[in-house]
Coordinates of C-alpha atoms in Angstrom, one line a residue:
M1 CA 84.6 102.0 97.1
A2 CA 87.6 100.6 95.3
A3 CA 90.9 102.4 96.1
P4 CA 94.0 102.9 94.0
S5 CA 97.1 101.2 95.3
H6 CA 98.6 103.3 98.0
R7 CA 102.0 102.1 97.0
R8 CA 102.2 104.4 94.0
S9 CA 104.4 107.3 94.5
L10 CA 102.6 110.0 96.4
R11 CA 104.3 112.5 94.1
S12 CA 102.0 111.4 91.4
R13 CA 99.0 112.4 93.5
R14 CA 97.4 115.8 93.6
V15 CA 95.3 117.2 96.4
L16 CA 91.8 118.2 95.2
V17 CA 90.5 121.3 97.0
V18 CA 86.9 120.8 97.7
T19 CA 85.0 124.1 97.2
A20 CA 81.5 124.9 98.4
A21 CA 80.3 124.5 94.9
A22 CA 81.8 121.0 94.7
V23 CA 80.2 120.0 98.0
A24 CA 76.9 121.3 96.7
A25 CA 77.4 119.2 93.6
G26 CA 77.7 116.1 95.7
V27 CA 81.5 115.7 96.1
G28 CA 80.9 115.8 99.9
A29 CA 82.9 116.9 102.9
G30 CA 86.2 115.5 104.0
V31 CA 89.6 114.9 102.6
I32 CA 89.8 113.9 98.9
V33 CA 92.9 112.4 97.3
M34 CA 93.3 112.5 93.6
N35 CA 95.3 109.9 91.7
A36 CA 95.9 110.6 88.1
S37 CA 95.1 107.1 87.0
A38 CA 92.2 106.3 89.2
G39 CA 90.1 109.4 89.9
T40 CA 89.3 110.6 93.4
V41 CA 89.4 108.8 96.7
D42 CA 87.9 109.9 100.0
L43 CA 90.7 109.1 102.5
Y44 CA 88.2 108.2 105.3
H45 CA 86.4 105.7 103.1
Q46 CA 89.5 104.3 101.3
T47 CA 89.9 100.6 101.5
L48 CA 92.9 98.3 101.1
A49 CA 93.7 97.7 97.4
A50 CA 93.4 94.3 95.9
K51 CA 96.4 92.0 96.4
D52 CA 98.0 94.5 98.8
G53 CA 99.5 92.0 101.2
W54 CA 97.9 89.5 103.5
A55 CA 95.1 91.8 104.7
S56 CA 93.7 91.8 101.2
S57 CA 93.1 88.1 101.3
G58 CA 89.6 86.7 101.3
T59 CA 87.0 89.4 102.1
G60 CA 89.7 92.1 102.1
T61 CA 89.9 95.0 104.5
T62 CA 87.4 97.8 104.2
G63 CA 87.2 99.1 107.8
G64 CA 84.4 101.5 108.3
A65 CA 83.8 102.3 104.6
K66 CA 80.1 101.5 104.9
A67 CA 79.5 103.8 107.8
D68 CA 76.5 106.0 107.8
A69 CA 76.4 109.6 108.9
A70 CA 75.3 108.5 112.5
H71 CA 78.5 106.4 112.8
T72 CA 80.9 109.0 111.4
F73 CA 82.7 110.9 114.1
T74 CA 85.3 113.7 114.4
V75 CA 87.2 113.5 117.7
S76 CA 89.7 115.7 119.4
T77 CA 89.7 114.6 123.0
R78 CA 90.1 111.3 124.9
A79 CA 86.4 111.4 126.0
E80 CA 85.2 111.9 122.4
L81 CA 87.4 109.0 121.2
V82 CA 85.9 106.7 123.8
K83 CA 82.4 107.7 122.9
A84 CA 83.0 107.3 119.2
L85 CA 84.5 103.8 119.6
G86 CA 81.5 102.7 121.6
S87 CA 81.3 99.0 122.6
A88 CA 84.0 96.7 121.4
T89 CA 81.3 94.2 120.5
D90 CA 79.3 96.5 118.3
T91 CA 80.1 95.6 114.7
T92 CA 78.3 98.5 113.1
P93 CA 80.7 100.1 110.5
R94 CA 82.1 103.4 111.8
I95 CA 84.6 106.0 110.8
I96 CA 86.5 107.9 113.4
K97 CA 88.4 111.0 112.2
V98 CA 91.1 112.1 114.7
K99 CA 91.6 115.8 114.6
G100 CA 94.8 117.0 116.4
T101 CA 96.7 115.1 119.1
I102 CA 94.6 113.2 121.8
D103 CA 96.3 112.9 125.2
A104 CA 95.2 109.5 126.7
N105 CA 96.4 110.6 130.1
T106 CA 93.4 113.0 130.7
D107 CA 90.1 112.5 132.5
D108 CA 86.7 112.9 131.0
A109 CA 86.8 116.7 131.6
G110 CA 90.2 117.0 129.9
K111 CA 92.3 117.4 133.0
K112 CA 95.8 116.0 132.8
L113 CA 96.5 112.8 134.8
T114 CA 99.8 111.7 136.1
C115 CA 101.2 108.4 137.4
A116 CA 100.6 109.7 140.9
D117 CA 96.9 110.1 140.1
Y118 CA 96.7 106.4 139.0
A119 CA 98.6 105.3 142.1
A120 CA 96.4 107.4 144.5
G121 CA 94.4 105.2 146.8
T122 CA 96.1 102.0 145.9
G123 CA 98.9 102.0 148.4
Y124 CA 101.5 101.7 145.7
A125 CA 104.8 103.6 146.0
L126 CA 107.9 102.9 143.9
S127 CA 110.2 103.3 146.9
S128 CA 108.2 100.7 148.9
Y129 CA 108.1 98.4 145.9
L130 CA 111.9 98.6 145.5
K131 CA 112.4 97.9 149.2
A132 CA 110.0 94.9 149.2
Y133 CA 111.5 93.1 146.2
D134 CA 115.1 93.9 146.4
P135 CA 116.8 90.7 145.2
A136 CA 119.3 90.9 148.1
V137 CA 116.3 90.3 150.4
Y138 CA 113.5 88.9 148.4
G139 CA 115.6 86.6 146.2
R140 CA 115.5 85.8 142.5
S141 CA 113.5 82.6 142.3
K142 CA 109.9 83.9 142.2
L143 CA 107.8 86.7 140.9
P144 CA 106.8 89.5 143.3
S145 CA 103.8 88.8 145.5
G146 CA 102.3 90.5 148.5
A147 CA 101.0 93.9 149.4
Q148 CA 103.1 96.1 147.2
E149 CA 102.6 93.8 144.1
K150 CA 98.9 93.9 144.7
A151 CA 99.0 97.7 145.0
R152 CA 101.1 97.9 141.8
A153 CA 98.5 95.8 139.9
A154 CA 95.7 98.0 141.2
A155 CA 97.4 101.1 140.0
R156 CA 98.1 99.5 136.7
T157 CA 94.4 98.7 136.3
K158 CA 93.5 102.3 136.9
Q159 CA 95.9 103.4 134.2
A160 CA 94.8 100.8 131.7
K161 CA 91.1 101.8 132.2
N162 CA 92.1 105.3 131.1
I163 CA 94.6 104.8 128.3
V164 CA 93.5 101.6 126.5
F165 CA 91.1 102.2 123.6
K166 CA 89.2 99.1 122.4
V167 CA 88.5 99.2 118.7
P168 CA 85.5 97.4 117.4
A169 CA 85.2 95.5 114.1
N170 CA 84.5 97.3 110.9
T171 CA 86.2 100.5 112.0
S172 CA 88.5 103.0 110.3
V173 CA 90.5 105.3 112.6
V174 CA 92.1 108.0 110.4
G175 CA 94.0 111.1 111.3
V176 CA 92.7 114.4 109.7
P177 CA 95.5 115.7 107.5
G178 CA 97.1 119.0 108.5
T179 CA 96.1 118.7 112.2
S180 CA 99.1 116.7 113.7
A181 CA 96.7 113.9 114.3
G182 CA 97.6 111.2 116.7
I183 CA 97.4 109.7 120.2
T184 CA 100.0 110.3 122.9
G185 CA 100.2 108.1 125.9
G186 CA 97.6 105.6 124.7
M187 CA 97.1 102.2 123.2
L188 CA 94.7 101.2 120.4
Q189 CA 93.6 97.6 121.3
I190 CA 92.3 95.6 118.3
Q191 CA 91.3 92.3 120.0
N192 CA 89.3 89.5 118.6
V193 CA 87.7 91.6 115.9
D194 CA 87.8 91.7 112.1
N195 CA 88.2 94.4 109.5
V196 CA 90.0 97.5 111.0
I197 CA 92.0 100.3 109.4
V198 CA 94.4 102.6 111.2
R199 CA 95.9 105.4 109.1
N200 CA 97.7 108.7 109.2
L201 CA 98.2 108.8 113.0
S202 CA 101.2 109.6 115.1
F203 CA 101.7 107.4 118.2
S204 CA 104.0 108.7 120.9
A205 CA 104.9 108.3 124.6
T206 CA 103.0 105.1 125.2
E207 CA 104.3 104.6 128.8
D208 CA 103.6 102.2 131.6
C209 CA 103.6 104.0 135.0
F210 CA 104.0 100.7 136.9
P211 CA 106.5 98.2 135.3
Q212 CA 106.7 94.9 137.1
W213 CA 110.0 93.4 138.3
D214 CA 110.6 89.8 137.2
P215 CA 113.8 88.4 138.7
T216 CA 113.4 85.2 136.7
D217 CA 113.5 87.0 133.3
G218 CA 116.9 86.3 131.9
D219 CA 120.1 85.9 134.0
D220 CA 119.7 89.2 135.8
G221 CA 116.0 89.8 135.9
N222 CA 114.1 92.5 134.0
W223 CA 111.5 95.3 134.4
N224 CA 108.6 94.5 132.1
S225 CA 106.0 97.0 131.0
D226 CA 102.5 96.8 129.4
Y227 CA 100.9 98.8 126.6
D228 CA 101.8 98.9 122.9
S229 CA 100.9 101.9 120.9
V230 CA 98.8 99.6 118.7
T231 CA 98.2 96.0 119.7
L232 CA 96.5 93.2 117.7
R233 CA 95.4 90.2 119.7
G234 CA 93.4 87.6 117.8
A235 CA 92.5 90.3 115.2
T236 CA 92.0 89.6 111.5
H237 CA 92.0 91.8 108.4
V238 CA 93.9 94.8 109.8
W239 CA 95.5 97.5 107.7
A240 CA 98.0 99.8 109.5
D241 CA 99.1 102.4 107.0
H242 CA 101.0 105.8 107.0
N243 CA 101.4 105.9 110.8
S244 CA 104.4 107.1 112.9
F245 CA 105.6 105.5 116.1
T246 CA 108.1 106.9 118.6
D247 CA 109.0 106.8 122.3
A248 CA 109.5 110.6 122.2
P249 CA 109.7 112.8 124.2
H250 CA 110.8 110.3 126.9
L251 CA 113.6 108.2 125.4
D252 CA 115.0 105.1 126.9
S253 CA 118.3 106.8 127.6
A254 CA 116.4 108.7 130.3
N255 CA 115.2 105.6 132.1
P256 CA 116.7 105.0 135.5
R257 CA 118.1 101.6 136.6
Y258 CA 116.9 99.6 139.6
Y259 CA 118.4 96.4 140.8
G260 CA 121.0 97.0 138.1
R261 CA 118.5 96.8 135.3
E262 CA 116.8 99.4 133.1
Y263 CA 113.4 100.5 134.4
Q264 CA 111.7 100.0 131.1
I265 CA 108.4 101.9 130.7
H266 CA 107.9 101.2 127.0
D267 CA 106.6 97.9 125.5
G268 CA 105.9 97.4 121.8
A269 CA 105.1 99.9 119.1
L270 CA 102.9 97.7 116.9
D271 CA 102.5 94.1 118.1
I272 CA 100.6 91.4 116.3
T273 CA 99.9 88.5 118.6
K274 CA 97.5 85.8 119.9
S275 CA 97.0 84.2 116.5
S276 CA 96.2 87.5 114.7
D277 CA 96.0 86.9 111.0
L278 CA 95.8 88.6 107.6
V279 CA 97.5 91.9 108.4
T280 CA 99.2 94.5 106.1
V281 CA 101.5 97.1 107.6
S282 CA 102.5 99.6 105.0
R283 CA 104.3 102.9 104.8
N284 CA 104.8 103.5 108.5
R285 CA 107.7 105.1 110.3
F286 CA 109.2 103.4 113.4
T287 CA 111.8 105.5 115.2
D288 CA 113.4 105.7 118.7
H289 CA 112.1 102.4 120.1
D290 CA 113.5 99.1 121.5
K291 CA 111.1 96.2 121.3
T292 CA 109.2 97.4 118.2
M293 CA 107.1 94.7 116.7
L294 CA 106.2 91.1 117.8
I295 CA 104.5 88.8 115.3
G296 CA 103.4 86.1 117.7
S297 CA 103.8 86.4 121.5
S298 CA 104.7 82.8 122.2
D299 CA 106.7 80.0 120.5
S300 CA 103.8 77.7 121.2
E301 CA 101.2 79.7 119.2
P302 CA 99.3 77.4 116.8
A303 CA 100.2 77.2 113.2
G304 CA 98.1 78.5 110.4
K305 CA 97.7 82.1 111.5
L306 CA 100.1 85.1 111.9
R307 CA 100.1 85.8 108.2
V308 CA 101.5 89.4 107.9
S309 CA 102.9 91.6 105.1
L310 CA 105.2 94.5 105.9
H311 CA 106.2 96.8 103.1
H312 CA 107.5 100.3 102.4
N313 CA 108.1 101.0 106.1
V314 CA 111.0 103.0 107.5
W315 CA 112.9 101.7 110.6
K316 CA 115.4 104.1 112.3
G317 CA 116.7 104.1 115.8
I318 CA 115.2 100.6 116.4
V319 CA 117.0 98.3 118.7
Q320 CA 115.2 95.0 117.9
R321 CA 112.0 93.3 116.7
A322 CA 111.7 94.9 113.2
P323 CA 110.0 92.5 113.4
L324 CA 110.5 89.4 115.6
T325 CA 108.4 86.7 113.9
R326 CA 107.0 83.4 115.2
V327 CA 105.1 80.6 113.5
G328 CA 103.5 82.5 110.6
Q329 CA 104.1 83.3 107.0
V330 CA 105.5 86.8 106.9
H331 CA 106.4 88.8 103.8
I332 CA 108.9 91.7 104.5
Y333 CA 109.6 93.7 101.4
N334 CA 110.6 97.2 100.2
N335 CA 111.4 98.3 103.7
Y336 CA 114.3 100.7 104.6
Y337 CA 116.4 100.0 107.7
D338 CA 118.8 102.6 108.9
V339 CA 120.8 100.8 111.7
T340 CA 122.9 103.7 112.7
T341 CA 122.6 104.4 116.4
L342 CA 120.1 107.2 116.9
D343 CA 119.2 109.0 120.2
G344 CA 120.9 106.2 122.2
Y345 CA 119.0 103.4 120.4
A346 CA 121.6 101.0 119.1
T347 CA 120.5 98.2 116.8
Q348 CA 120.9 94.6 118.0
Y349 CA 119.2 93.1 115.0
S350 CA 116.4 93.9 112.5
I351 CA 114.6 90.7 111.6
N352 CA 114.3 87.7 113.9
S353 CA 112.7 84.4 112.7
R354 CA 112.0 81.8 115.3
A355 CA 109.5 79.1 116.3
K356 CA 109.4 77.8 112.7
A357 CA 108.4 81.2 111.2
Q358 CA 108.4 81.3 107.4
V359 CA 109.8 84.7 106.4
V360 CA 110.3 86.0 102.8
A361 CA 112.5 89.1 103.0
E362 CA 113.1 90.6 99.6
D363 CA 114.1 93.9 98.1
N364 CA 114.8 95.7 101.3
Y365 CA 117.5 98.2 101.9
W366 CA 119.8 98.4 104.9
K367 CA 122.0 101.4 105.7
V368 CA 124.8 100.1 107.8
P369 CA 127.4 102.6 109.3
A370 CA 131.1 102.1 109.1
G371 CA 132.1 99.2 111.3
G372 CA 128.6 97.7 111.4
K373 CA 128.3 94.0 110.8
V374 CA 126.0 92.6 108.2
A375 CA 125.9 89.3 110.2
K376 CA 123.9 91.1 112.9
L377 CA 121.0 92.3 110.7
L378 CA 119.2 89.0 111.3
S379 CA 118.6 86.7 114.2
G380 CA 116.9 83.4 115.0
D381 CA 116.6 80.4 117.2
G382 CA 117.6 77.7 114.7
T383 CA 114.1 76.7 113.7
G384 CA 112.9 79.8 111.8
A385 CA 113.4 80.4 108.1
V386 CA 114.3 83.5 106.0
K387 CA 114.3 83.3 102.3
G388 CA 116.1 86.4 101.1
A389 CA 116.5 87.9 97.7
G390 CA 117.4 91.3 96.2
N391 CA 118.3 92.9 99.6
L392 CA 120.8 95.8 99.5
V393 CA 123.3 96.8 102.1
N394 CA 124.6 100.3 101.4
G395 CA 123.5 100.0 97.8
T396 CA 125.1 96.6 97.2
V397 CA 123.1 93.4 96.7
T398 CA 123.9 91.3 99.7
D399 CA 122.9 87.8 100.9
V400 CA 122.0 88.9 104.4
V401 CA 120.9 85.3 105.4
A402 CA 124.2 83.8 104.3
A403 CA 126.1 86.5 106.2
Y404 CA 124.1 85.7 109.4
N405 CA 124.5 82.0 109.0
A406 CA 128.2 82.3 108.5
A407 CA 128.6 83.7 112.0
A408 CA 125.7 82.1 113.9
S409 CA 125.5 78.8 115.8
K410 CA 121.7 78.7 115.4
K411 CA 121.4 79.1 111.7
L412 CA 118.4 80.3 109.8
K413 CA 116.8 77.9 107.3
T414 CA 116.9 79.3 103.8
T415 CA 113.7 77.8 102.2
V416 CA 110.1 78.4 103.1
N417 CA 106.8 76.5 102.7
W418 CA 105.0 79.2 100.8
T419 CA 105.2 81.7 97.9
P420 CA 103.9 85.2 98.3
T421 CA 101.2 86.2 95.7
L422 CA 99.6 89.2 97.3
T423 CA 102.3 91.5 96.1
A424 CA 100.8 94.4 94.2
G425 CA 103.3 97.3 94.1
L426 CA 106.3 95.2 94.9
E427 CA 109.4 97.0 93.6
T428 CA 112.0 94.6 92.3
S429 CA 114.8 97.0 93.0
A430 CA 115.5 98.5 96.5
K431 CA 118.0 101.1 95.3
D432 CA 115.7 104.1 95.5
L433 CA 114.0 103.3 98.8
P434 CA 116.1 105.6 101.0
T435 CA 115.0 108.5 98.8
T436 CA 111.4 107.6 98.0
L437 CA 110.4 106.4 101.4
A438 CA 111.8 109.6 103.1
T439 CA 108.8 111.5 101.7
T440 CA 106.1 108.9 101.4
T441 CA 106.0 107.2 104.8
G442 CA 104.5 108.0 108.2
A443 CA 101.7 110.3 109.5
G444 CA 101.2 113.6 107.8
V445 CA 102.0 112.4 104.3
L446 CA 98.4 111.7 103.2
K447 CA 96.5 114.9 102.2

């Protein structure tokens, strides 16, 4: 059914209490949202509004709105979620209502699993791995290979089998309001499917038990991890709305260092890669994270895809990739960036445009602390473009692209090859965003 624009102030909405009499009269069970101008909307069947970013293009994004009763599920455990998702190749519309917080690191009986459980029987031990690939002995010219690397890969496979949830096409995964709905320790994988909605969920503690050492990554090598909280790979028509993303409770400041490099157990929060296309990311909260959002995983991804809209999101305590864009046409508007260091997460940059990405960044608001440099809000490789307009820094209209280019050797291009048209709800002034987005973004807002 048609949905009102979710961009309208949630303060204008009223929760409709569904009584037994109302149910009997045909209103139905579930959560109902009332919008004064558009009647009632069932949250679980709500679809993306017309012209609401790239995901509204073409056939639009309806998720599981057409699901029948047999394909409507309420889940509270990992095992129930796996069963509700079914086969990743089954395109039957389905609605999955997540009630409470699902711990991905549990077995089918609900028993808590640890990294030691995943490593059991593989022969992997971190102490042995560190000894085998110490750069002083193993060198820095090649990736690890041999017994301990094979054991690490085997342990990683066991963890992935448990914590990766593959979402089929035509699916809505929605948190039940009032239940602290979310997934901890897991990853929603939306891969090579069309028409998916993810709403009202808190994602936390998505952690890789078995990071891989890569001595060739950068000048000093790096520990690289797998698992994003939500990952899109070759996916189309995806709407991610009113979700929250955080590393908590294990923050990066608690990570040890091996070989002089941080032992990074977190990867992305919400990554959009492998030629994914027609995606809208709206009213989410991203906090306490480093490599937050990739749009395009490689500079060599083919042109014509990676069309993404990001609007009315909050970014706080984010180090980088908010987002990092490649290749595609990306619209970034009405977002609030607080680049004050938070919980040890110090911002390197917010938006990166590289690999000929065509970014329109307009009417966003940056809060920059005393001593912060506007020139460091953006980044690029000299081939990407950012067309900026109406952006505010601490309440003052600021040409953030010009500020970056004045200090950078690899300058951003300032014109793009497209004009956004799917912009319903675009606010032409960013001045109120710090206040309005404080109460209208993230999981738990929708009622």
